């Protein structure tokens, strides 16, 4: 009967294998629990004191611009001489003033450190409003650089849709700046119970270049609610997005600049750009924001219904 038991006083190969696997799991548990994770708020505050090196704006812009070969002047020179292309310098001058107005509004029109602090608080409030509370701890924004440049358009070309005879304008846009954001938070692990452990994360994200084609559709006189529509490409391969990230993950043991984290951030930002790739400008006196929102929702419902019918037809064929 003794041979029927798994454990006996005389060690066997099976017992050694089981004990070895169990001991490895125990060691891994304590390594992750006490080196990378934190379990209490006090430990979390201590862990988040380690901030990643803030990317200096000038260094980022110089490095990425030299690698990509982009400057506002070279972009205009490269694209401004095409057949049928027109200059958009006047539009760039207006757009620079518009972006500067938004920057000043975000800072409550205050210069220096006071304006920086107001902008930081507003970005922090927005980030915590958007975060998933069951997955991420409250986000602390340490610094925000709103940049100083604005998107620049060039190579404006008129396009005509043969099927509807409607006209639109295609432009190329390049945005080169030193926008950066430095934050810290913690990722929550809810297994085997809620808030079982927290993985502290400190992160700095810097944007140096965004480049894409933009389609500008003027309002149709026959539309019920006319709007001006700006549309970005529908594929992530059709635009350039250069981001630089620095990161620190862990409590006592630090994992610096994890490549997978950088890939995840870039993927999520690209996805957000594609999801929000169409902007409609409401024209005063011709439509209201509520009417345009209802039109967009109606279009989404019709598109989803059409896709549902298509999937149903495919299943019927099979």
CSV table of C-alpha atoms in Angstrom, one decimal:
chain,number,residue,atom,x,y,z
A,1,UNK,CA,0.0,0.0,0.0
A,2,UNK,CA,2.9,2.3,0.7
A,3,UNK,CA,3.9,2.3,-3.0
A,4,UNK,CA,0.5,3.7,-3.9
A,5,UNK,CA,1.2,7.0,-2.1
A,6,UNK,CA,2.9,9.8,-3.9
A,7,UNK,CA,5.2,10.8,-1.0
A,8,UNK,CA,7.2,8.3,0.9
A,9,UNK,CA,10.1,8.5,3.3
A,10,UNK,CA,12.4,7.4,0.5
A,11,UNK,CA,12.6,10.2,-2.2
A,12,UNK,CA,11.7,9.1,-5.8
A,13,UNK,CA,12.1,10.8,-9.1
A,14,UNK,CA,8.5,11.9,-9.2
A,15,UNK,CA,8.6,13.4,-5.7
A,16,UNK,CA,11.8,15.3,-6.6
A,17,UNK,CA,10.2,16.6,-9.8
A,18,UNK,CA,7.1,17.8,-8.0
A,19,UNK,CA,9.1,19.4,-5.2
A,20,UNK,CA,11.4,21.1,-7.7
A,21,UNK,CA,8.6,22.6,-9.8
A,22,UNK,CA,6.8,23.8,-6.6
A,23,UNK,CA,10.0,25.4,-5.2
A,24,UNK,CA,10.5,27.2,-8.5
A,25,UNK,CA,7.0,28.6,-8.4
A,26,UNK,CA,7.4,29.7,-4.8
A,27,UNK,CA,10.7,31.5,-5.7
A,28,UNK,CA,9.1,33.2,-8.7
A,29,UNK,CA,6.2,34.3,-6.6
A,30,UNK,CA,8.5,36.0,-4.0
A,31,UNK,CA,10.7,37.5,-6.7
A,32,UNK,CA,7.8,39.2,-8.5
A,33,UNK,CA,6.0,40.0,-5.2
A,34,UNK,CA,8.9,41.8,-3.5
A,35,UNK,CA,11.1,42.9,-6.3
A,36,UNK,CA,8.7,44.2,-9.0
A,37,UNK,CA,5.3,44.5,-7.3
A,38,UNK,CA,4.1,46.6,-4.4
A,39,UNK,CA,1.2,45.7,-2.1
A,40,UNK,CA,0.6,48.9,-0.2
A,41,UNK,CA,0.0,52.6,-0.8
A,42,UNK,CA,3.2,53.5,1.1
A,43,UNK,CA,5.4,51.2,-0.9
A,44,UNK,CA,3.7,52.5,-4.1
A,45,UNK,CA,4.6,56.1,-3.3
A,46,UNK,CA,8.2,55.1,-2.6
A,47,UNK,CA,8.4,53.2,-5.8
A,48,UNK,CA,7.0,56.0,-7.9
A,49,UNK,CA,9.8,58.4,-6.6
A,50,UNK,CA,12.0,56.8,-9.3
A,51,UNK,CA,11.2,58.8,-12.4
A,52,UNK,CA,12.6,58.1,-15.9
A,53,UNK,CA,15.0,60.6,-17.3
A,54,UNK,CA,13.0,63.4,-18.9
A,55,UNK,CA,13.8,63.6,-22.6
A,56,UNK,CA,15.1,67.1,-23.3
A,57,UNK,CA,13.1,68.6,-26.0
A,58,UNK,CA,15.9,69.9,-28.1
A,59,UNK,CA,17.7,66.6,-28.1
A,60,UNK,CA,14.6,64.6,-29.1
A,61,UNK,CA,13.8,66.9,-32.0
A,62,UNK,CA,17.3,67.0,-33.3
A,63,UNK,CA,17.8,63.2,-33.1
A,64,UNK,CA,14.5,62.2,-34.7
A,65,UNK,CA,14.5,64.9,-37.3
A,66,UNK,CA,18.0,63.9,-38.4
A,67,UNK,CA,17.0,60.3,-38.6
A,68,UNK,CA,13.8,60.9,-40.5
A,69,UNK,CA,15.2,63.7,-42.7
A,70,UNK,CA,12.2,65.9,-42.0
A,71,UNK,CA,12.1,69.7,-41.5
A,72,UNK,CA,9.3,72.0,-42.2
A,73,UNK,CA,11.3,73.7,-45.0
A,74,UNK,CA,12.4,70.4,-46.6
A,75,UNK,CA,8.8,69.1,-46.5
A,76,UNK,CA,7.4,72.1,-48.3
A,77,UNK,CA,10.3,72.0,-50.8
A,78,UNK,CA,9.8,68.3,-51.4
A,79,UNK,CA,6.0,68.5,-52.0
A,80,UNK,CA,5.4,72.1,-53.0
A,81,UNK,CA,6.5,71.7,-56.6
A,82,UNK,CA,4.2,69.0,-57.8
A,83,UNK,CA,2.0,69.4,-60.8
A,84,UNK,CA,-1.1,71.2,-59.9
A,85,UNK,CA,0.0,71.8,-56.4
A,86,UNK,CA,-0.7,75.1,-54.6
A,87,UNK,CA,1.0,76.8,-51.7
A,88,UNK,CA,-0.7,76.6,-48.2
A,89,UNK,CA,1.6,79.1,-46.5
A,90,UNK,CA,-1.4,81.3,-45.6
A,91,UNK,CA,-3.2,78.4,-44.0
A,92,UNK,CA,-0.1,77.6,-42.0
A,93,UNK,CA,0.1,81.1,-40.6
A,94,UNK,CA,-3.5,81.0,-39.5
A,95,UNK,CA,-3.1,77.5,-38.0
A,96,UNK,CA,-0.1,78.5,-36.0
A,97,UNK,CA,-2.1,81.3,-34.4
A,98,UNK,CA,-5.0,78.9,-33.7
A,99,UNK,CA,-2.7,76.4,-32.0
A,100,UNK,CA,-1.0,79.1,-29.9
A,101,UNK,CA,-4.4,80.3,-28.8
A,102,UNK,CA,-5.3,76.9,-27.5
A,103,UNK,CA,-1.9,76.6,-25.7
A,104,UNK,CA,-2.4,79.9,-24.0
A,105,UNK,CA,-6.0,78.9,-23.0
A,106,UNK,CA,-4.7,75.6,-21.5
A,107,UNK,CA,-2.3,77.6,-19.4
A,108,UNK,CA,-4.9,80.2,-18.4
A,109,UNK,CA,-2.8,82.8,-20.3
A,110,UNK,CA,0.0,82.6,-17.6
A,111,UNK,CA,3.6,82.5,-18.6
A,112,UNK,CA,6.4,80.5,-17.0
A,113,UNK,CA,6.1,78.0,-14.2
A,114,UNK,CA,2.6,79.1,-13.2
A,115,UNK,CA,1.2,78.3,-16.7
A,116,UNK,CA,3.1,75.0,-16.8
A,117,UNK,CA,1.5,74.0,-13.5
A,118,UNK,CA,-2.0,74.8,-14.6
A,119,UNK,CA,-1.5,72.9,-17.9
A,120,UNK,CA,-0.1,69.9,-15.9
A,121,UNK,CA,-3.1,69.8,-13.6
A,122,UNK,CA,-5.6,69.9,-16.5
A,123,UNK,CA,-3.8,67.1,-18.3
A,124,UNK,CA,-3.7,65.1,-15.1
A,125,UNK,CA,-7.4,65.6,-14.5
A,126,UNK,CA,-8.2,64.5,-18.1
A,127,UNK,CA,-5.9,61.4,-17.8
A,128,UNK,CA,-7.6,60.3,-14.6
A,129,UNK,CA,-11.0,60.8,-16.1
A,130,UNK,CA,-10.2,58.5,-19.0
A,131,UNK,CA,-8.2,55.8,-17.1
A,132,UNK,CA,-9.9,52.4,-16.4
A,133,UNK,CA,-10.0,52.5,-12.5
A,134,UNK,CA,-10.1,48.7,-12.2
A,135,UNK,CA,-6.9,48.3,-14.2
A,136,UNK,CA,-4.8,51.4,-13.5
A,137,UNK,CA,-4.1,53.3,-10.3
A,138,UNK,CA,-4.6,57.2,-10.2
A,139,UNK,CA,-2.2,58.8,-12.7
A,140,UNK,CA,0.3,61.4,-11.6
A,141,UNK,CA,1.5,63.8,-14.3
A,142,UNK,CA,4.9,65.2,-13.5
A,143,UNK,CA,5.5,67.4,-16.4
A,144,UNK,CA,3.9,68.5,-19.7
A,145,UNK,CA,5.5,70.2,-22.7
A,146,UNK,CA,2.9,71.6,-25.0
A,147,UNK,CA,5.5,72.4,-27.7
A,148,UNK,CA,5.8,75.5,-29.8
A,149,UNK,CA,5.1,74.5,-33.4
A,150,UNK,CA,1.9,73.7,-35.3
A,151,UNK,CA,1.0,71.3,-38.2
A,152,UNK,CA,2.1,72.6,-41.6
A,153,UNK,CA,0.2,71.9,-44.8
A,154,UNK,CA,1.7,71.8,-48.2
A,155,UNK,CA,1.1,70.4,-51.7
A,156,UNK,CA,-2.6,71.2,-51.9
A,157,UNK,CA,-4.3,69.5,-54.8
A,158,UNK,CA,-7.8,69.5,-56.1
A,159,UNK,CA,-9.5,66.1,-56.4
A,160,UNK,CA,-12.7,65.2,-58.3
A,161,UNK,CA,-14.8,62.1,-57.6
A,162,UNK,CA,-16.0,60.9,-61.0
A,163,UNK,CA,-18.9,58.9,-59.5
A,164,UNK,CA,-20.5,61.9,-57.7
A,165,UNK,CA,-18.7,64.9,-59.4
A,166,UNK,CA,-18.0,66.2,-55.9
A,167,UNK,CA,-14.7,68.1,-55.4
A,168,UNK,CA,-12.3,67.8,-52.5
A,169,UNK,CA,-8.8,69.0,-51.6
A,170,UNK,CA,-5.9,66.7,-50.7
A,171,UNK,CA,-3.1,68.2,-48.6
A,172,UNK,CA,0.0,66.8,-47.0
A,173,UNK,CA,0.6,67.7,-43.4
A,174,UNK,CA,3.7,67.4,-41.3
A,175,UNK,CA,3.9,68.2,-37.6
A,176,UNK,CA,7.4,68.5,-36.1
A,177,UNK,CA,7.6,69.5,-32.5
A,178,UNK,CA,8.8,68.6,-29.0
A,179,UNK,CA,5.6,67.7,-27.3
A,180,UNK,CA,6.2,65.4,-24.2
A,181,UNK,CA,4.4,64.0,-21.2
A,182,UNK,CA,5.9,62.4,-18.1
A,183,UNK,CA,3.7,60.3,-15.9
A,184,UNK,CA,3.7,57.7,-13.2
A,185,UNK,CA,1.1,55.2,-12.1
A,186,UNK,CA,0.7,51.5,-11.2
A,187,UNK,CA,-0.9,48.6,-13.1
A,188,UNK,CA,-3.3,46.6,-10.9
A,189,UNK,CA,-3.3,42.9,-10.6
A,190,UNK,CA,-6.6,41.5,-9.5
A,191,UNK,CA,-5.8,37.9,-9.2
A,192,UNK,CA,-6.2,35.9,-7.0
A,193,UNK,CA,-8.2,38.8,-5.4
A,194,UNK,CA,-8.8,42.5,-6.2
A,195,UNK,CA,-5.7,44.8,-6.0
A,196,UNK,CA,-3.6,41.8,-5.1
A,197,UNK,CA,-0.4,43.7,-6.3
A,198,UNK,CA,0.6,46.8,-8.1
A,199,UNK,CA,3.3,47.2,-10.7
A,200,UNK,CA,4.7,50.7,-10.6
A,201,UNK,CA,5.2,52.3,-14.0
A,202,UNK,CA,7.0,55.6,-14.8
A,203,UNK,CA,6.8,56.8,-18.4
A,204,UNK,CA,7.8,59.7,-20.6
A,205,UNK,CA,6.4,60.0,-24.1
A,206,UNK,CA,7.7,62.5,-26.6
A,207,UNK,CA,6.4,63.2,-30.1
A,208,UNK,CA,8.8,64.4,-32.7
A,209,UNK,CA,7.1,63.8,-36.0
A,210,UNK,CA,3.6,63.2,-37.5
A,211,UNK,CA,3.2,63.2,-41.2
A,212,UNK,CA,0.2,62.2,-43.3
A,213,UNK,CA,-2.1,63.0,-46.2
A,214,UNK,CA,-5.3,64.8,-45.3
A,215,UNK,CA,-8.5,65.0,-47.4
A,216,UNK,CA,-10.5,68.2,-46.9
A,217,UNK,CA,-14.1,67.9,-48.1
A,218,UNK,CA,-16.1,71.2,-48.5
A,219,UNK,CA,-19.7,71.3,-47.4
A,220,UNK,CA,-22.3,70.0,-49.9
A,221,UNK,CA,-25.0,72.5,-50.6
A,222,UNK,CA,-27.5,69.6,-50.8
A,223,UNK,CA,-26.6,68.1,-47.4
A,224,UNK,CA,-29.2,68.4,-44.6
A,225,UNK,CA,-26.5,69.6,-42.1
A,226,UNK,CA,-23.5,70.8,-44.2
A,227,UNK,CA,-20.0,70.5,-42.6
A,228,UNK,CA,-16.4,70.7,-43.5
A,229,UNK,CA,-14.8,67.3,-43.1
A,230,UNK,CA,-11.1,66.5,-42.5
A,231,UNK,CA,-10.2,62.8,-43.1
A,232,UNK,CA,-6.9,61.0,-42.3
A,233,UNK,CA,-5.9,57.8,-44.1
A,234,UNK,CA,-7.7,54.6,-43.0
A,235,UNK,CA,-4.6,52.6,-42.7
A,236,UNK,CA,-1.7,52.9,-40.1
A,237,UNK,CA,0.8,52.4,-42.9
A,238,UNK,CA,-0.3,55.6,-44.6
A,239,UNK,CA,1.0,58.0,-42.0
A,240,UNK,CA,4.3,58.5,-40.2
A,241,UNK,CA,4.4,58.6,-36.4
A,242,UNK,CA,7.7,59.0,-34.6
A,243,UNK,CA,7.4,58.6,-30.8
A,244,UNK,CA,10.2,58.2,-28.2
A,245,UNK,CA,9.5,56.6,-24.9
A,246,UNK,CA,11.5,56.1,-21.7
A,247,UNK,CA,10.1,53.8,-19.0
A,248,UNK,CA,10.8,52.3,-15.6
A,249,UNK,CA,8.8,49.3,-14.4
A,250,UNK,CA,9.0,47.6,-11.0
A,251,UNK,CA,9.4,48.4,-7.3
A,252,UNK,CA,12.9,47.6,-6.1
A,253,UNK,CA,14.1,45.9,-9.2
A,254,UNK,CA,13.7,48.3,-12.2
A,255,UNK,CA,13.1,47.3,-15.8
A,256,UNK,CA,14.1,50.2,-18.0
A,257,UNK,CA,12.8,51.0,-21.5
A,258,UNK,CA,10.9,47.7,-22.2
A,259,UNK,CA,10.6,47.4,-26.0
A,260,UNK,CA,7.1,45.7,-25.7
A,261,UNK,CA,5.8,48.6,-23.7
A,262,UNK,CA,7.0,51.0,-26.4
A,263,UNK,CA,5.3,48.9,-29.1
A,264,UNK,CA,2.1,48.8,-27.0
A,265,UNK,CA,2.0,52.6,-26.6
A,266,UNK,CA,2.7,53.3,-30.3
A,267,UNK,CA,0.0,50.7,-31.3
A,268,UNK,CA,-2.6,52.3,-29.0
A,269,UNK,CA,-1.8,55.8,-30.3
A,270,UNK,CA,-2.0,54.7,-33.9
A,271,UNK,CA,-5.3,53.0,-33.2
A,272,UNK,CA,-6.7,56.1,-31.5
A,273,UNK,CA,-5.7,58.2,-34.6
A,274,UNK,CA,-7.4,55.7,-36.9
A,275,UNK,CA,-10.6,55.6,-34.7
A,276,UNK,CA,-10.7,59.4,-34.6
A,277,UNK,CA,-9.5,59.9,-38.1
A,278,UNK,CA,-12.4,62.0,-39.3
A,279,UNK,CA,-13.2,65.5,-37.9
A,280,UNK,CA,-16.3,67.5,-38.9
A,281,UNK,CA,-16.4,71.3,-38.5
A,282,UNK,CA,-19.8,72.7,-37.8
A,283,UNK,CA,-20.7,75.7,-39.9
A,284,UNK,CA,-22.5,78.5,-37.9
A,285,UNK,CA,-26.1,79.0,-39.0
A,286,UNK,CA,-26.2,75.8,-41.1
A,287,UNK,CA,-26.1,73.1,-38.4
A,288,UNK,CA,-25.6,72.5,-34.7
A,289,UNK,CA,-23.2,70.2,-32.9
A,290,UNK,CA,-26.1,68.0,-31.7
A,291,UNK,CA,-27.4,67.6,-35.3
A,292,UNK,CA,-24.0,66.6,-36.6
A,293,UNK,CA,-23.5,64.1,-33.8
A,294,UNK,CA,-26.8,62.6,-34.6
A,295,UNK,CA,-25.8,62.3,-38.3
A,296,UNK,CA,-22.6,60.6,-37.3
A,297,UNK,CA,-24.4,58.1,-35.0
A,298,UNK,CA,-26.9,57.4,-37.7
A,299,UNK,CA,-24.1,56.7,-40.2
A,300,UNK,CA,-22.4,54.3,-37.8
A,301,UNK,CA,-25.6,52.4,-37.2
A,302,UNK,CA,-26.2,52.1,-41.0
A,303,UNK,CA,-22.6,50.9,-41.5
A,304,UNK,CA,-22.9,48.4,-38.7
A,305,UNK,CA,-26.2,47.1,-40.1
A,306,UNK,CA,-24.7,46.8,-43.6
A,307,UNK,CA,-21.8,44.8,-42.2
A,308,UNK,CA,-24.1,42.6,-40.3
A,309,UNK,CA,-26.1,41.8,-43.5
A,310,UNK,CA,-22.8,41.1,-45.4
A,311,UNK,CA,-21.7,38.6,-42.7
A,312,UNK,CA,-25.1,37.0,-42.8
A,313,UNK,CA,-24.9,36.6,-46.5
A,314,UNK,CA,-21.4,35.0,-46.3
A,315,UNK,CA,-22.6,32.5,-43.7
A,316,UNK,CA,-25.6,31.7,-45.9
A,317,UNK,CA,-23.3,31.0,-48.9
A,318,UNK,CA,-21.3,28.5,-46.8
